[in-house]
mmCIF file of C-alpha atoms and ligand atoms in Angstrom:
data_model
loop_
_atom_site.group_PDB
_atom_site.id
_atom_site.type_symbol
_atom_site.label_atom_id
_atom_site.label_comp_id
_atom_site.label_asym_id
_atom_site.label_seq_id
_atom_site.Cartn_x
_atom_site.Cartn_y
_atom_site.Cartn_z
ATOM 1 C CA UNK A 175 -35.938 -145.504 -56.745
ATOM 2 C CA UNK A 176 -37.724 -143.053 -59.078
ATOM 3 C CA UNK A 177 -38.366 -143.819 -62.749
ATOM 4 C CA UNK A 178 -39.679 -141.689 -65.621
ATOM 5 C CA UNK A 179 -42.162 -143.530 -67.859
ATOM 6 C CA UNK A 180 -43.072 -142.682 -71.472
ATOM 7 C CA UNK A 181 -46.018 -144.110 -73.439
ATOM 8 C CA UNK A 182 -46.609 -143.421 -77.149
ATOM 9 C CA UNK A 183 -47.749 -146.739 -78.643
ATOM 10 C CA UNK A 184 -51.206 -145.665 -79.811
ATOM 11 C CA UNK A 185 -53.162 -142.429 -79.568
ATOM 12 C CA UNK A 186 -52.218 -141.221 -76.086
ATOM 13 C CA UNK A 187 -49.049 -139.266 -75.424
ATOM 14 C CA UNK A 188 -48.188 -139.932 -71.791
ATOM 15 C CA UNK A 189 -45.405 -139.239 -69.294
ATOM 16 C CA UNK A 190 -45.289 -140.217 -65.621
ATOM 17 C CA UNK A 191 -42.947 -140.305 -62.666
ATOM 18 C CA UNK A 192 -43.322 -143.205 -60.225
ATOM 19 C CA UNK A 193 -41.303 -144.387 -57.245
ATOM 20 C CA UNK A 194 -40.660 -147.908 -55.959
ATOM 21 C CA UNK A 195 -42.865 -147.289 -52.900
ATOM 22 C CA UNK A 196 -45.810 -147.353 -55.410
ATOM 23 C CA UNK A 197 -46.209 -143.586 -55.261
ATOM 24 C CA UNK A 198 -47.350 -142.032 -58.554
ATOM 25 C CA UNK A 199 -45.658 -138.623 -58.346
ATOM 26 C CA UNK A 200 -46.919 -137.401 -61.719
ATOM 27 C CA UNK A 201 -49.160 -139.000 -64.338
ATOM 28 C CA UNK A 202 -49.950 -136.936 -67.437
ATOM 29 C CA UNK A 203 -51.923 -138.178 -70.449
ATOM 30 C CA UNK A 204 -52.557 -136.117 -73.552
ATOM 31 C CA UNK A 205 -55.296 -137.673 -75.637
ATOM 32 C CA UNK A 206 -55.207 -137.290 -79.430
ATOM 33 C CA UNK A 207 -58.957 -137.817 -79.745
ATOM 34 C CA UNK A 208 -59.481 -134.430 -81.414
ATOM 35 C CA UNK A 209 -56.791 -135.123 -84.024
ATOM 36 C CA UNK A 210 -58.271 -138.517 -84.976
ATOM 37 C CA UNK A 211 -62.008 -137.794 -84.656
ATOM 38 C CA UNK A 212 -62.377 -136.391 -88.198
ATOM 39 C CA UNK A 213 -61.152 -139.742 -89.532
ATOM 40 C CA UNK A 214 -63.308 -141.891 -87.220
ATOM 41 C CA UNK A 215 -60.299 -143.887 -86.059
ATOM 42 C CA UNK A 216 -56.611 -143.716 -85.248
ATOM 43 C CA UNK A 217 -54.425 -142.638 -88.179
ATOM 44 C CA UNK A 218 -50.882 -143.917 -87.496
ATOM 45 C CA UNK A 219 -49.120 -141.059 -89.290
ATOM 46 C CA UNK A 220 -51.182 -138.409 -87.493
ATOM 47 C CA UNK A 221 -50.523 -140.174 -84.170
ATOM 48 C CA UNK A 222 -46.746 -140.261 -84.689
ATOM 49 C CA UNK A 223 -46.597 -136.579 -85.581
ATOM 50 C CA UNK A 224 -48.706 -135.589 -82.574
ATOM 51 C CA UNK A 225 -46.444 -137.616 -80.235
ATOM 52 C CA UNK A 226 -43.413 -135.860 -81.708
ATOM 53 C CA UNK A 227 -44.999 -132.451 -81.209
ATOM 54 C CA UNK A 228 -46.096 -132.967 -77.599
ATOM 55 C CA UNK A 229 -43.834 -135.493 -75.895
ATOM 56 C CA UNK A 230 -40.903 -133.245 -74.876
ATOM 57 C CA UNK A 231 -43.195 -130.666 -73.272
ATOM 58 C CA UNK A 232 -45.199 -133.374 -71.514
ATOM 59 C CA UNK A 233 -42.049 -134.968 -70.047
ATOM 60 C CA UNK A 234 -40.921 -131.562 -68.761
ATOM 61 C CA UNK A 235 -44.348 -130.980 -67.174
ATOM 62 C CA UNK A 236 -44.358 -134.431 -65.569
ATOM 63 C CA UNK A 237 -40.896 -133.877 -64.060
ATOM 64 C CA UNK A 238 -41.989 -130.492 -62.759
ATOM 65 C CA UNK A 239 -45.247 -131.866 -61.306
ATOM 66 C CA UNK A 240 -43.281 -134.653 -59.586
ATOM 67 C CA UNK A 241 -40.790 -132.123 -58.220
ATOM 68 C CA UNK A 242 -37.773 -134.115 -59.389
ATOM 69 C CA UNK A 243 -34.771 -133.449 -61.630
ATOM 70 C CA UNK A 244 -33.342 -135.910 -64.160
ATOM 71 C CA UNK A 245 -30.432 -136.442 -61.750
ATOM 72 C CA UNK A 246 -32.911 -137.853 -59.194
ATOM 73 C CA UNK A 247 -34.048 -140.629 -61.555
ATOM 74 C CA UNK A 248 -32.886 -144.237 -61.307
ATOM 75 C CA UNK A 249 -33.882 -144.936 -64.924
ATOM 76 C CA UNK A 250 -35.984 -144.034 -67.950
ATOM 77 C CA UNK A 251 -38.654 -146.470 -69.200
ATOM 78 C CA UNK A 252 -40.369 -146.121 -72.577
ATOM 79 C CA UNK A 253 -42.871 -148.358 -74.340
ATOM 80 C CA UNK A 254 -40.812 -150.337 -76.861
ATOM 81 C CA UNK A 255 -43.811 -152.056 -78.493
ATOM 82 C CA UNK A 256 -46.145 -153.529 -79.534
ATOM 83 C CA UNK A 257 -48.006 -150.676 -81.164
ATOM 84 C CA UNK A 258 -48.078 -148.235 -84.028
ATOM 85 C CA UNK A 259 -44.442 -148.164 -84.973
ATOM 86 C CA UNK A 260 -44.117 -144.427 -85.713
ATOM 87 C CA UNK A 261 -45.310 -143.528 -82.229
ATOM 88 C CA UNK A 262 -43.202 -146.215 -80.561
ATOM 89 C CA UNK A 263 -40.101 -144.848 -82.314
ATOM 90 C CA UNK A 264 -40.838 -141.336 -80.994
ATOM 91 C CA UNK A 265 -41.139 -142.589 -77.390
ATOM 92 C CA UNK A 266 -38.122 -144.891 -77.551
ATOM 93 C CA UNK A 267 -35.866 -142.238 -79.089
ATOM 94 C CA UNK A 268 -36.931 -139.676 -76.494
ATOM 95 C CA UNK A 269 -36.346 -142.153 -73.655
ATOM 96 C CA UNK A 270 -32.936 -143.160 -75.009
ATOM 97 C CA UNK A 271 -31.892 -139.513 -75.448
ATOM 98 C CA UNK A 272 -32.775 -138.636 -71.836
ATOM 99 C CA UNK A 273 -31.026 -141.784 -70.581
ATOM 100 C CA UNK A 274 -27.895 -141.099 -72.666
ATOM 101 C CA UNK A 275 -27.609 -137.421 -71.687
ATOM 102 C CA UNK A 276 -28.051 -138.095 -67.964
ATOM 103 C CA UNK A 277 -26.183 -141.403 -67.823
ATOM 104 C CA UNK A 278 -29.246 -143.373 -66.717
ATOM 105 C CA UNK A 279 -30.295 -146.967 -67.418
ATOM 106 C CA UNK A 280 -32.812 -147.288 -70.275
ATOM 107 C CA UNK A 281 -35.721 -149.739 -70.072
ATOM 108 C CA UNK A 282 -37.751 -150.751 -73.136
ATOM 109 C CA UNK A 283 -41.124 -151.876 -71.823
ATOM 110 C CA UNK A 284 -43.595 -154.185 -73.517
ATOM 111 C CA UNK A 285 -46.845 -152.174 -73.445
ATOM 112 C CA UNK A 286 -48.724 -155.343 -72.485
ATOM 113 C CA UNK A 287 -46.370 -155.925 -69.567
ATOM 114 C CA UNK A 288 -47.238 -152.391 -68.465
ATOM 115 C CA UNK A 289 -50.935 -153.338 -68.383
ATOM 116 C CA UNK A 290 -50.120 -156.713 -66.803
ATOM 117 C CA UNK A 291 -48.162 -155.267 -63.876
ATOM 118 C CA UNK A 292 -50.401 -152.238 -63.229
ATOM 119 C CA UNK A 293 -52.311 -154.143 -60.513
ATOM 120 C CA UNK A 294 -49.059 -154.467 -58.575
ATOM 121 C CA UNK A 295 -48.700 -150.689 -58.673
ATOM 122 C CA UNK A 296 -52.299 -150.036 -57.600
ATOM 123 C CA UNK A 297 -52.908 -152.993 -55.262
ATOM 124 C CA UNK A 298 -49.597 -154.757 -54.689
ATOM 125 C CA UNK A 299 -50.984 -158.048 -56.070
ATOM 126 C CA UNK A 300 -48.594 -160.997 -55.538
ATOM 127 C CA UNK A 301 -47.475 -163.434 -58.282
ATOM 128 C CA UNK A 302 -48.900 -165.591 -59.752
ATOM 129 C CA UNK A 303 -52.265 -164.159 -60.774
ATOM 130 C CA UNK A 304 -54.746 -164.440 -63.617
ATOM 131 C CA UNK A 305 -54.888 -161.481 -65.970
ATOM 132 C CA UNK A 306 -57.751 -160.605 -68.269
ATOM 133 C CA UNK A 307 -56.281 -158.062 -70.659
ATOM 134 C CA UNK A 308 -58.969 -156.363 -72.717
ATOM 135 C CA UNK A 309 -57.989 -153.372 -74.838
ATOM 136 C CA UNK A 310 -58.372 -151.974 -78.325
ATOM 137 C CA UNK A 311 -55.636 -154.201 -79.703
ATOM 138 C CA UNK A 312 -55.626 -157.194 -77.361
ATOM 139 C CA UNK A 313 -57.968 -159.643 -75.728
ATOM 140 C CA UNK A 314 -56.071 -162.233 -73.727
ATOM 141 C CA UNK A 315 -56.167 -164.371 -70.615
ATOM 142 C CA UNK A 316 -52.702 -164.823 -69.140
ATOM 143 C CA UNK A 317 -51.055 -166.179 -66.052
ATOM 144 C CA UNK A 318 -48.654 -163.552 -64.744
ATOM 145 C CA UNK A 319 -46.017 -165.759 -63.115
ATOM 146 C CA UNK A 320 -43.488 -162.988 -62.556
ATOM 147 C CA UNK A 321 -41.813 -160.062 -64.275
ATOM 148 C CA UNK A 322 -41.084 -161.169 -67.853
ATOM 149 C CA UNK A 323 -42.790 -164.526 -67.158
ATOM 150 C CA UNK A 324 -46.194 -164.950 -68.783
ATOM 151 C CA UNK A 325 -48.233 -167.977 -69.780
ATOM 152 C CA UNK A 326 -50.992 -167.308 -72.311
ATOM 153 C CA UNK A 327 -54.169 -169.303 -71.672
ATOM 154 C CA UNK A 328 -56.325 -167.710 -74.355
ATOM 155 C CA UNK A 329 -56.426 -164.967 -76.949
ATOM 156 C CA UNK A 330 -58.806 -163.699 -79.607
ATOM 157 C CA UNK A 331 -59.046 -165.506 -82.912
ATOM 158 C CA UNK A 332 -60.152 -162.315 -84.675
ATOM 159 C CA UNK A 333 -61.088 -158.938 -83.165
ATOM 160 C CA UNK A 334 -60.047 -157.585 -79.785
ATOM 161 C CA UNK A 335 -63.011 -156.668 -77.592
ATOM 162 C CA UNK A 336 -62.206 -152.935 -77.600
ATOM 163 C CA UNK A 337 -62.004 -153.089 -81.383
ATOM 164 C CA UNK A 338 -65.468 -154.708 -81.475
ATOM 165 C CA UNK A 339 -66.841 -151.927 -79.230
ATOM 166 C CA UNK A 340 -65.260 -149.324 -81.514
ATOM 167 C CA UNK A 341 -66.702 -150.917 -84.666
ATOM 168 C CA UNK A 342 -70.174 -151.265 -83.171
ATOM 169 C CA UNK A 343 -70.057 -147.589 -82.199
ATOM 170 C CA UNK A 344 -69.053 -146.657 -85.712
ATOM 171 C CA UNK A 345 -71.790 -148.674 -87.424
ATOM 172 C CA UNK A 346 -74.374 -147.074 -85.129
ATOM 173 C CA UNK A 347 -73.005 -143.574 -85.717
ATOM 174 C CA UNK A 348 -71.943 -143.120 -82.092
ATOM 175 C CA UNK A 349 -68.565 -141.646 -82.968
ATOM 176 C CA UNK A 350 -65.064 -142.144 -81.703
ATOM 177 C CA UNK A 351 -63.806 -143.421 -79.282
ATOM 178 C CA UNK A 352 -66.456 -146.113 -79.387
ATOM 179 C CA UNK A 353 -66.252 -148.054 -76.122
ATOM 180 C CA UNK A 354 -67.450 -145.319 -73.758
ATOM 181 C CA UNK A 355 -70.134 -144.242 -76.288
ATOM 182 C CA UNK A 356 -71.561 -147.784 -76.516
ATOM 183 C CA UNK A 357 -71.533 -148.113 -72.727
ATOM 184 C CA UNK A 358 -73.360 -144.774 -72.346
ATOM 185 C CA UNK A 359 -75.990 -145.693 -74.956
ATOM 186 C CA UNK A 360 -76.474 -149.134 -73.373
ATOM 187 C CA UNK A 361 -77.320 -147.613 -69.994
ATOM 188 C CA UNK A 362 -80.925 -146.971 -71.016
ATOM 189 C CA UNK A 363 -81.244 -149.919 -73.422
ATOM 190 C CA UNK A 364 -82.988 -153.288 -73.171
ATOM 191 C CA UNK A 365 -80.390 -156.084 -73.457
ATOM 192 C CA UNK A 366 -83.085 -158.651 -74.380
ATOM 193 C CA UNK A 367 -84.455 -156.846 -77.422
ATOM 194 C CA UNK A 368 -81.950 -158.272 -79.925
ATOM 195 C CA UNK A 369 -81.066 -161.977 -79.830
ATOM 196 C CA UNK A 370 -77.332 -161.888 -80.539
ATOM 197 C CA UNK A 371 -74.911 -164.844 -80.547
ATOM 198 C CA UNK A 372 -72.746 -165.569 -77.493
ATOM 199 C CA UNK A 373 -69.378 -166.291 -79.167
ATOM 200 C CA UNK A 374 -67.432 -169.346 -77.926
ATOM 201 C CA UNK A 375 -69.897 -169.942 -75.091
ATOM 202 C CA UNK A 376 -69.390 -173.418 -73.630
ATOM 203 C CA UNK A 377 -66.505 -174.290 -75.966
ATOM 204 C CA UNK A 378 -63.438 -175.807 -74.300
ATOM 205 C CA UNK A 379 -60.421 -173.576 -73.689
ATOM 206 C CA UNK A 380 -60.085 -169.845 -73.170
ATOM 207 C CA UNK A 381 -59.951 -168.335 -76.671
ATOM 208 C CA UNK A 382 -62.195 -165.463 -77.765
ATOM 209 C CA UNK A 383 -63.913 -164.498 -80.996
ATOM 210 C CA UNK A 384 -65.936 -161.355 -81.614
ATOM 211 C CA UNK A 385 -66.232 -161.023 -85.388
ATOM 212 C CA UNK A 386 -69.442 -163.115 -85.594
ATOM 213 C CA UNK A 387 -71.069 -161.009 -82.901
ATOM 214 C CA UNK A 388 -70.008 -157.863 -84.733
ATOM 215 C CA UNK A 389 -71.573 -159.143 -87.965
ATOM 216 C CA UNK A 390 -74.805 -159.966 -86.108
ATOM 217 C CA UNK A 391 -74.870 -156.402 -84.751
ATOM 218 C CA UNK A 392 -74.364 -155.056 -88.282
ATOM 219 C CA UNK A 393 -77.291 -157.114 -89.565
ATOM 220 C CA UNK A 394 -79.518 -155.984 -86.691
ATOM 221 C CA UNK A 395 -78.447 -152.358 -87.277
ATOM 222 C CA UNK A 396 -79.643 -152.543 -90.882
ATOM 223 C CA UNK A 397 -83.173 -153.191 -89.622
ATOM 224 C CA UNK A 398 -83.498 -150.245 -87.254
ATOM 225 C CA UNK A 399 -85.237 -146.980 -88.180
ATOM 226 C CA UNK A 400 -82.961 -144.409 -89.875
ATOM 227 C CA UNK A 401 -83.886 -141.515 -87.564
ATOM 228 C CA UNK A 402 -86.057 -140.167 -84.772
ATOM 229 C CA UNK A 403 -86.869 -141.373 -81.304
ATOM 230 C CA UNK A 404 -87.491 -144.930 -82.489
ATOM 231 C CA UNK A 405 -83.935 -145.022 -83.790
ATOM 232 C CA UNK A 406 -82.458 -143.708 -80.522
ATOM 233 C CA UNK A 407 -84.345 -146.387 -78.589
ATOM 234 C CA UNK A 408 -83.264 -149.157 -80.966
ATOM 235 C CA UNK A 409 -79.624 -148.007 -80.857
ATOM 236 C CA UNK A 410 -79.701 -148.087 -77.059
ATOM 237 C CA UNK A 411 -81.269 -151.569 -77.093
ATOM 238 C CA UNK A 412 -78.728 -152.841 -79.638
ATOM 239 C CA UNK A 413 -75.806 -151.461 -77.604
ATOM 240 C CA UNK A 414 -77.192 -153.097 -74.453
ATOM 241 C CA UNK A 415 -77.734 -156.383 -76.310
ATOM 242 C CA UNK A 416 -74.185 -156.287 -77.727
ATOM 243 C CA UNK A 417 -72.654 -155.480 -74.360
ATOM 244 C CA UNK A 418 -74.591 -158.300 -72.681
ATOM 245 C CA UNK A 419 -73.526 -160.826 -75.350
ATOM 246 C CA UNK A 420 -69.872 -159.732 -75.176
ATOM 247 C CA UNK A 421 -69.928 -159.870 -71.373
ATOM 248 C CA UNK A 422 -71.415 -163.355 -71.330
ATOM 249 C CA UNK A 423 -68.665 -164.584 -73.643
ATOM 250 C CA UNK A 424 -65.985 -162.855 -71.577
ATOM 251 C CA UNK A 425 -67.300 -164.336 -68.325
ATOM 252 C CA UNK A 426 -67.474 -167.850 -69.803
ATOM 253 C CA UNK A 427 -63.864 -167.642 -71.040
ATOM 254 C CA UNK A 428 -62.634 -166.233 -67.720
ATOM 255 C CA UNK A 429 -64.398 -169.041 -65.843
ATOM 256 C CA UNK A 430 -62.522 -171.559 -68.000
ATOM 257 C CA UNK A 431 -59.256 -169.745 -67.288
ATOM 258 C CA UNK A 432 -59.934 -169.950 -63.539
ATOM 259 C CA UNK A 433 -60.303 -173.723 -63.908
ATOM 260 C CA UNK A 434 -57.086 -173.917 -65.962
ATOM 261 C CA UNK A 435 -55.234 -171.852 -63.339
ATOM 262 C CA UNK A 436 -56.494 -174.090 -60.527
ATOM 263 C CA UNK A 437 -55.272 -177.214 -62.259
ATOM 264 C CA UNK A 438 -51.852 -175.614 -62.896
ATOM 265 C CA UNK A 439 -51.242 -174.101 -59.456
ATOM 266 C CA UNK A 440 -53.705 -175.905 -57.136
ATOM 267 C CA UNK A 441 -55.060 -172.577 -55.895
ATOM 268 C CA UNK A 442 -57.739 -170.049 -56.794
ATOM 269 C CA UNK A 443 -56.054 -166.990 -58.293
ATOM 270 C CA UNK A 444 -56.560 -163.281 -57.857
ATOM 271 C CA UNK A 445 -58.174 -162.136 -61.094
ATOM 272 C CA UNK A 446 -56.839 -158.858 -62.470
ATOM 273 C CA UNK A 447 -58.641 -157.031 -65.244
ATOM 274 C CA UNK A 448 -56.635 -154.484 -67.238
ATOM 275 C CA UNK A 449 -56.750 -152.565 -70.529
ATOM 276 C CA UNK A 450 -59.092 -149.860 -71.771
ATOM 277 C CA UNK A 451 -62.207 -152.061 -71.878
ATOM 278 C CA UNK A 452 -61.788 -152.665 -68.139
ATOM 279 C CA UNK A 453 -63.204 -149.144 -67.778
ATOM 280 C CA UNK A 454 -66.615 -150.584 -68.699
ATOM 281 C CA UNK A 455 -68.832 -150.545 -65.609
ATOM 282 C CA UNK A 456 -71.161 -153.310 -66.813
ATOM 283 C CA UNK A 457 -68.260 -155.683 -67.521
ATOM 284 C CA UNK A 458 -66.775 -154.879 -64.119
ATOM 285 C CA UNK A 459 -70.108 -155.741 -62.488
ATOM 286 C CA UNK A 460 -70.290 -159.072 -64.280
ATOM 287 C CA UNK A 461 -66.673 -159.891 -63.411
ATOM 288 C CA UNK A 462 -67.323 -158.986 -59.773
ATOM 289 C CA UNK A 463 -70.243 -161.440 -59.723
ATOM 290 C CA UNK A 464 -68.094 -164.154 -61.318
ATOM 291 C CA UNK A 465 -65.287 -163.622 -58.803
ATOM 292 C CA UNK A 466 -67.783 -163.831 -55.945
ATOM 293 C CA UNK A 467 -69.255 -167.079 -57.253
ATOM 294 C CA UNK A 468 -65.765 -168.546 -57.747
ATOM 295 C CA UNK A 469 -64.423 -167.297 -54.364
ATOM 296 C CA UNK A 470 -61.699 -165.370 -56.190
ATOM 297 C CA UNK A 471 -60.385 -161.882 -55.452
ATOM 298 C CA UNK A 472 -60.991 -159.423 -58.301
ATOM 299 C CA UNK A 473 -58.655 -156.491 -58.753
ATOM 300 C CA UNK A 474 -59.605 -153.789 -61.217
ATOM 301 C CA UNK A 475 -57.074 -150.941 -61.113
ATOM 302 C CA UNK A 476 -58.483 -147.389 -61.157
ATOM 303 C CA UNK A 477 -59.650 -146.218 -64.584
ATOM 304 C CA UNK A 478 -56.627 -143.964 -65.047
ATOM 305 C CA UNK A 479 -54.424 -147.077 -64.813
ATOM 306 C CA UNK A 480 -56.686 -149.193 -67.061
ATOM 307 C CA UNK A 481 -56.584 -147.019 -70.153
ATOM 308 C CA UNK A 482 -53.217 -146.227 -71.731
ATOM 309 C CA UNK A 483 -50.946 -144.308 -69.372
ATOM 310 C CA UNK A 484 -47.262 -143.904 -68.588
ATOM 311 C CA UNK A 485 -47.467 -144.690 -64.846
ATOM 312 C CA UNK A 486 -47.790 -148.389 -65.709
ATOM 313 C CA UNK A 487 -44.742 -148.086 -67.986
ATOM 314 C CA UNK A 488 -42.692 -146.392 -65.260
ATOM 315 C CA UNK A 489 -43.814 -149.085 -62.801
ATOM 316 C CA UNK A 490 -42.838 -151.934 -65.158
ATOM 317 C CA UNK A 491 -39.507 -150.084 -65.487
ATOM 318 C CA UNK A 492 -39.086 -150.132 -61.701
ATOM 319 C CA UNK A 493 -39.874 -153.851 -61.517
ATOM 320 C CA UNK A 494 -37.379 -154.625 -64.292
ATOM 321 C CA UNK A 495 -34.723 -152.306 -62.894
ATOM 322 C CA UNK A 496 -34.981 -154.066 -59.522
ATOM 323 C CA UNK A 497 -34.160 -157.317 -61.344
ATOM 324 C CA UNK A 498 -31.359 -155.756 -63.397
ATOM 325 C CA UNK A 499 -33.320 -156.217 -66.628
ATOM 326 C CA UNK A 500 -32.154 -153.064 -68.415
ATOM 327 C CA UNK A 501 -31.871 -152.522 -72.174
ATOM 328 C CA UNK A 502 -29.114 -151.154 -74.338
ATOM 329 C CA UNK A 503 -29.383 -147.984 -76.402
ATOM 330 C CA UNK A 504 -29.368 -150.299 -79.439
ATOM 331 C CA UNK A 505 -32.871 -151.567 -78.564
ATOM 332 C CA UNK A 506 -34.989 -151.650 -81.743
ATOM 333 C CA UNK A 507 -38.693 -150.667 -81.401
ATOM 334 C CA UNK A 508 -40.963 -153.679 -81.913
ATOM 335 C CA UNK A 509 -44.304 -153.384 -83.769
ATOM 336 C CA UNK A 510 -45.146 -156.924 -82.558
ATOM 337 C CA UNK A 511 -44.116 -158.234 -79.181
ATOM 338 C CA UNK A 512 -46.091 -161.111 -77.652
ATOM 339 C CA UNK A 513 -45.894 -161.569 -73.879
ATOM 340 C CA UNK A 514 -45.693 -165.342 -74.260
ATOM 341 C CA UNK A 515 -43.628 -165.951 -77.421
ATOM 342 C CA UNK A 516 -43.960 -169.726 -76.965
ATOM 343 C CA UNK A 517 -47.772 -169.695 -77.331
ATOM 344 C CA UNK A 518 -48.921 -170.924 -80.749
ATOM 345 C CA UNK A 519 -50.516 -168.350 -83.099
ATOM 346 C CA UNK A 520 -54.323 -168.344 -83.165
ATOM 347 C CA UNK A 521 -56.333 -166.965 -86.110
ATOM 348 C CA UNK A 522 -55.000 -163.531 -86.943
ATOM 349 C CA UNK A 523 -54.857 -162.481 -83.297
ATOM 350 C CA UNK A 524 -52.141 -159.994 -82.496
ATOM 351 C CA UNK A 525 -51.882 -158.695 -86.038
ATOM 352 C CA UNK A 526 -53.600 -155.472 -84.943
ATOM 353 C CA UNK A 527 -54.302 -153.910 -88.298
ATOM 354 C CA UNK A 528 -55.186 -150.297 -87.759
ATOM 355 C CA UNK A 529 -57.578 -149.255 -90.489
ATOM 356 C CA UNK A 530 -58.876 -145.895 -91.408
ATOM 357 C CA UNK A 531 -62.619 -145.647 -91.857
ATOM 358 C CA UNK A 532 -64.071 -146.310 -95.271
ATOM 359 C CA UNK A 533 -64.345 -142.835 -96.726
ATOM 360 C CA UNK A 534 -65.656 -141.732 -100.083
ATOM 361 C CA UNK A 535 -63.740 -138.557 -100.783
ATOM 362 C CA UNK A 536 -60.657 -138.808 -102.963
ATOM 363 C CA UNK A 537 -58.578 -137.312 -100.122
ATOM 364 C CA UNK A 538 -59.751 -140.065 -97.820
ATOM 365 C CA UNK A 539 -58.975 -142.736 -100.431
ATOM 366 C CA UNK A 540 -55.534 -141.247 -100.966
ATOM 367 C CA UNK A 541 -54.839 -141.211 -97.233
ATOM 368 C CA UNK A 542 -56.000 -144.779 -96.872
ATOM 369 C CA UNK A 543 -53.767 -146.000 -99.648
ATOM 370 C CA UNK A 544 -50.726 -144.543 -97.874
ATOM 371 C CA UNK A 545 -51.557 -145.073 -94.283
ATOM 372 C CA UNK A 546 -52.822 -148.608 -93.792
ATOM 373 C CA UNK A 547 -50.034 -149.842 -91.603
ATOM 374 C CA UNK A 548 -50.164 -153.516 -90.604
ATOM 375 C CA UNK A 549 -48.347 -153.979 -87.300
HETATM 376 O O1 KG4 B 774 -55.842 -150.004 -73.361
HETATM 377 P P1 KG4 B 774 -56.375 -148.924 -74.259
HETATM 378 O O2 KG4 B 774 -56.473 -147.531 -73.681
HETATM 379 O O3 KG4 B 774 -55.534 -148.828 -75.582
HETATM 380 C C1 KG4 B 774 -55.066 -149.959 -76.242
HETATM 381 O O4 KG4 B 774 -53.943 -150.407 -75.890
HETATM 382 O O5 KG4 B 774 -55.816 -150.462 -77.098
HETATM 383 O O6 KG4 B 774 -57.807 -149.413 -74.765
HETATM 384 C C2 KG4 B 774 -58.577 -148.658 -75.662
HETATM 385 C C3 KG4 B 774 -59.833 -149.439 -75.964
HETATM 386 C C4 KG4 B 774 -60.668 -148.831 -77.078
HETATM 387 O O7 KG4 B 774 -61.039 -149.842 -77.979
HETATM 388 C C5 KG4 B 774 -61.873 -148.258 -76.326
HETATM 389 O O8 KG4 B 774 -63.057 -148.209 -77.105
HETATM 390 C C6 KG4 B 774 -62.010 -149.261 -75.200
HETATM 391 O O9 KG4 B 774 -60.669 -149.526 -74.801
HETATM 392 N N1 KG4 B 774 -62.784 -148.690 -74.083
HETATM 393 C C7 KG4 B 774 -63.972 -149.177 -73.698
HETATM 394 C C8 KG4 B 774 -64.429 -148.321 -72.658
HETATM 395 N N2 KG4 B 774 -63.490 -147.345 -72.466
HETATM 396 C C9 KG4 B 774 -62.488 -147.598 -73.354
HETATM 397 N N3 KG4 B 774 -64.679 -150.236 -74.111
HETATM 398 C C10 KG4 B 774 -65.867 -150.478 -73.509
HETATM 399 N N4 KG4 B 774 -66.383 -149.697 -72.529
HETATM 400 C C11 KG4 B 774 -65.703 -148.616 -72.075
HETATM 401 N N5 KG4 B 774 -66.213 -147.851 -71.114
HETATM 402 ZN ZN1 ZN B 775 -53.122 -150.397 -73.908
#
C-alpha cells in the first residue's frame, strides 16, 4: 500500500511517498524561509501563493524520486487543517484533483494527527502512548489511544512553545525562524544569569502558559547593552536562561501527564515528543532524563519527521486507509481542527493568530491591515 502525502498548512511545501511497510520512498520539503524572512514571520498570503507555485512540481519530483506512477498509489493524503487556510486549500485541492483524475481514495489529514502518528512511522510505537506535541502553533499533552482517538490532558493557555521561541528570537534580533537561532545562541550562554519565572511549575494538571515568561524575557532584554561583545554575551545568557525556564516548565507538565496516564491505564506509557520544537537538543536531553527517572521509554522521531513534512501526512493516510476512514471530494478545508473536540477550551489556546511583525513603513502597515488572518 503506497500513499502520496501533501503538506501545505504553514510555511513548508512538502510532498512524500510512503508505503505501509514504513518505508519512506520520497520525502521532499521546500521551505519558504526566504520568502518570509523580510517580514520577520509567516505571511499567510505569501505562503499560499508560494504553495500554489511550487506544489505541482514538488509532487512530480516526489513521485519520480519514489519511482512510482499515480496508478501504483492506494490513495492521496493531504493536510486538511488546522493551519493557514489559503495554504490548506492549495494542498487539499491538489490532492483531490490527483485522486479524482486517477480514481484514488482521498484522505484529508489533521496536521496534528500527522505529528501524533509520526512515531509509529519511525519507531512502530504501539497504542496507547503519551504525546508531547510542541510546535509553532500547538503545545499539548495528549493520550494517543488509536487512529482518530485522542484524549487531551493539557494544552497552552496562551502561546505555543515554538511561538515563544520565535518571539524571543525576534525581540533579541536573532531573526527568523527563531527556535533554532535561540538554541544556537543558548549553547554558549549561562542559564543562571537571568532569574526568569518557571510558568505553571508545581500547579496541578498539565496545562502550559508561556506569555509570562515571554514578558519577563522582554523586560530582561531591555536592560542588556545595545551592542558589542557585552551584548552578544548577554543575549546568549538570556537565551540559555529562557530555554532552561521553558524546559523546566515542560518537564513539570510532562511529569504530571505521566501520572495522569498511569492512573487512567495502570501502566507507564511510552512518551513521544513531536512537532518542530522537538528538534531542540536541550529539550530532548531534559526529556531523556525525565523518562529515565520515570522508567518510561522516550521516542523522539528523527528531526526530518519532527518539523513539518509530508511523510507524516502520507503515513496518517495509510493508517486511516487501513481502517477505511477515507474522505469525500466534498471535504471542506478546516482552519481549526482540534484532535480532541470534547476537551473544554482553555484560554485562547488553539486560536493560532498569525501576526506579521510590527513594522513602521506604510507598506508594512498596509500589508498588516489586509493580512492578519485569525485561524
Ligand atoms: O511543527 P513545526 O515545523 O510547524 C508548526 O506546525 O508549527 O514547528 C515550527 C516551530 C517554530 O516555532 C520553530 O521556531 C520551532 O518549531 N523550532 C524550534 C527548533 N526548531 C524549530 N524551537 C526550539 N528549538 C529548535 N531547535
Ligand atoms: Zn506542524
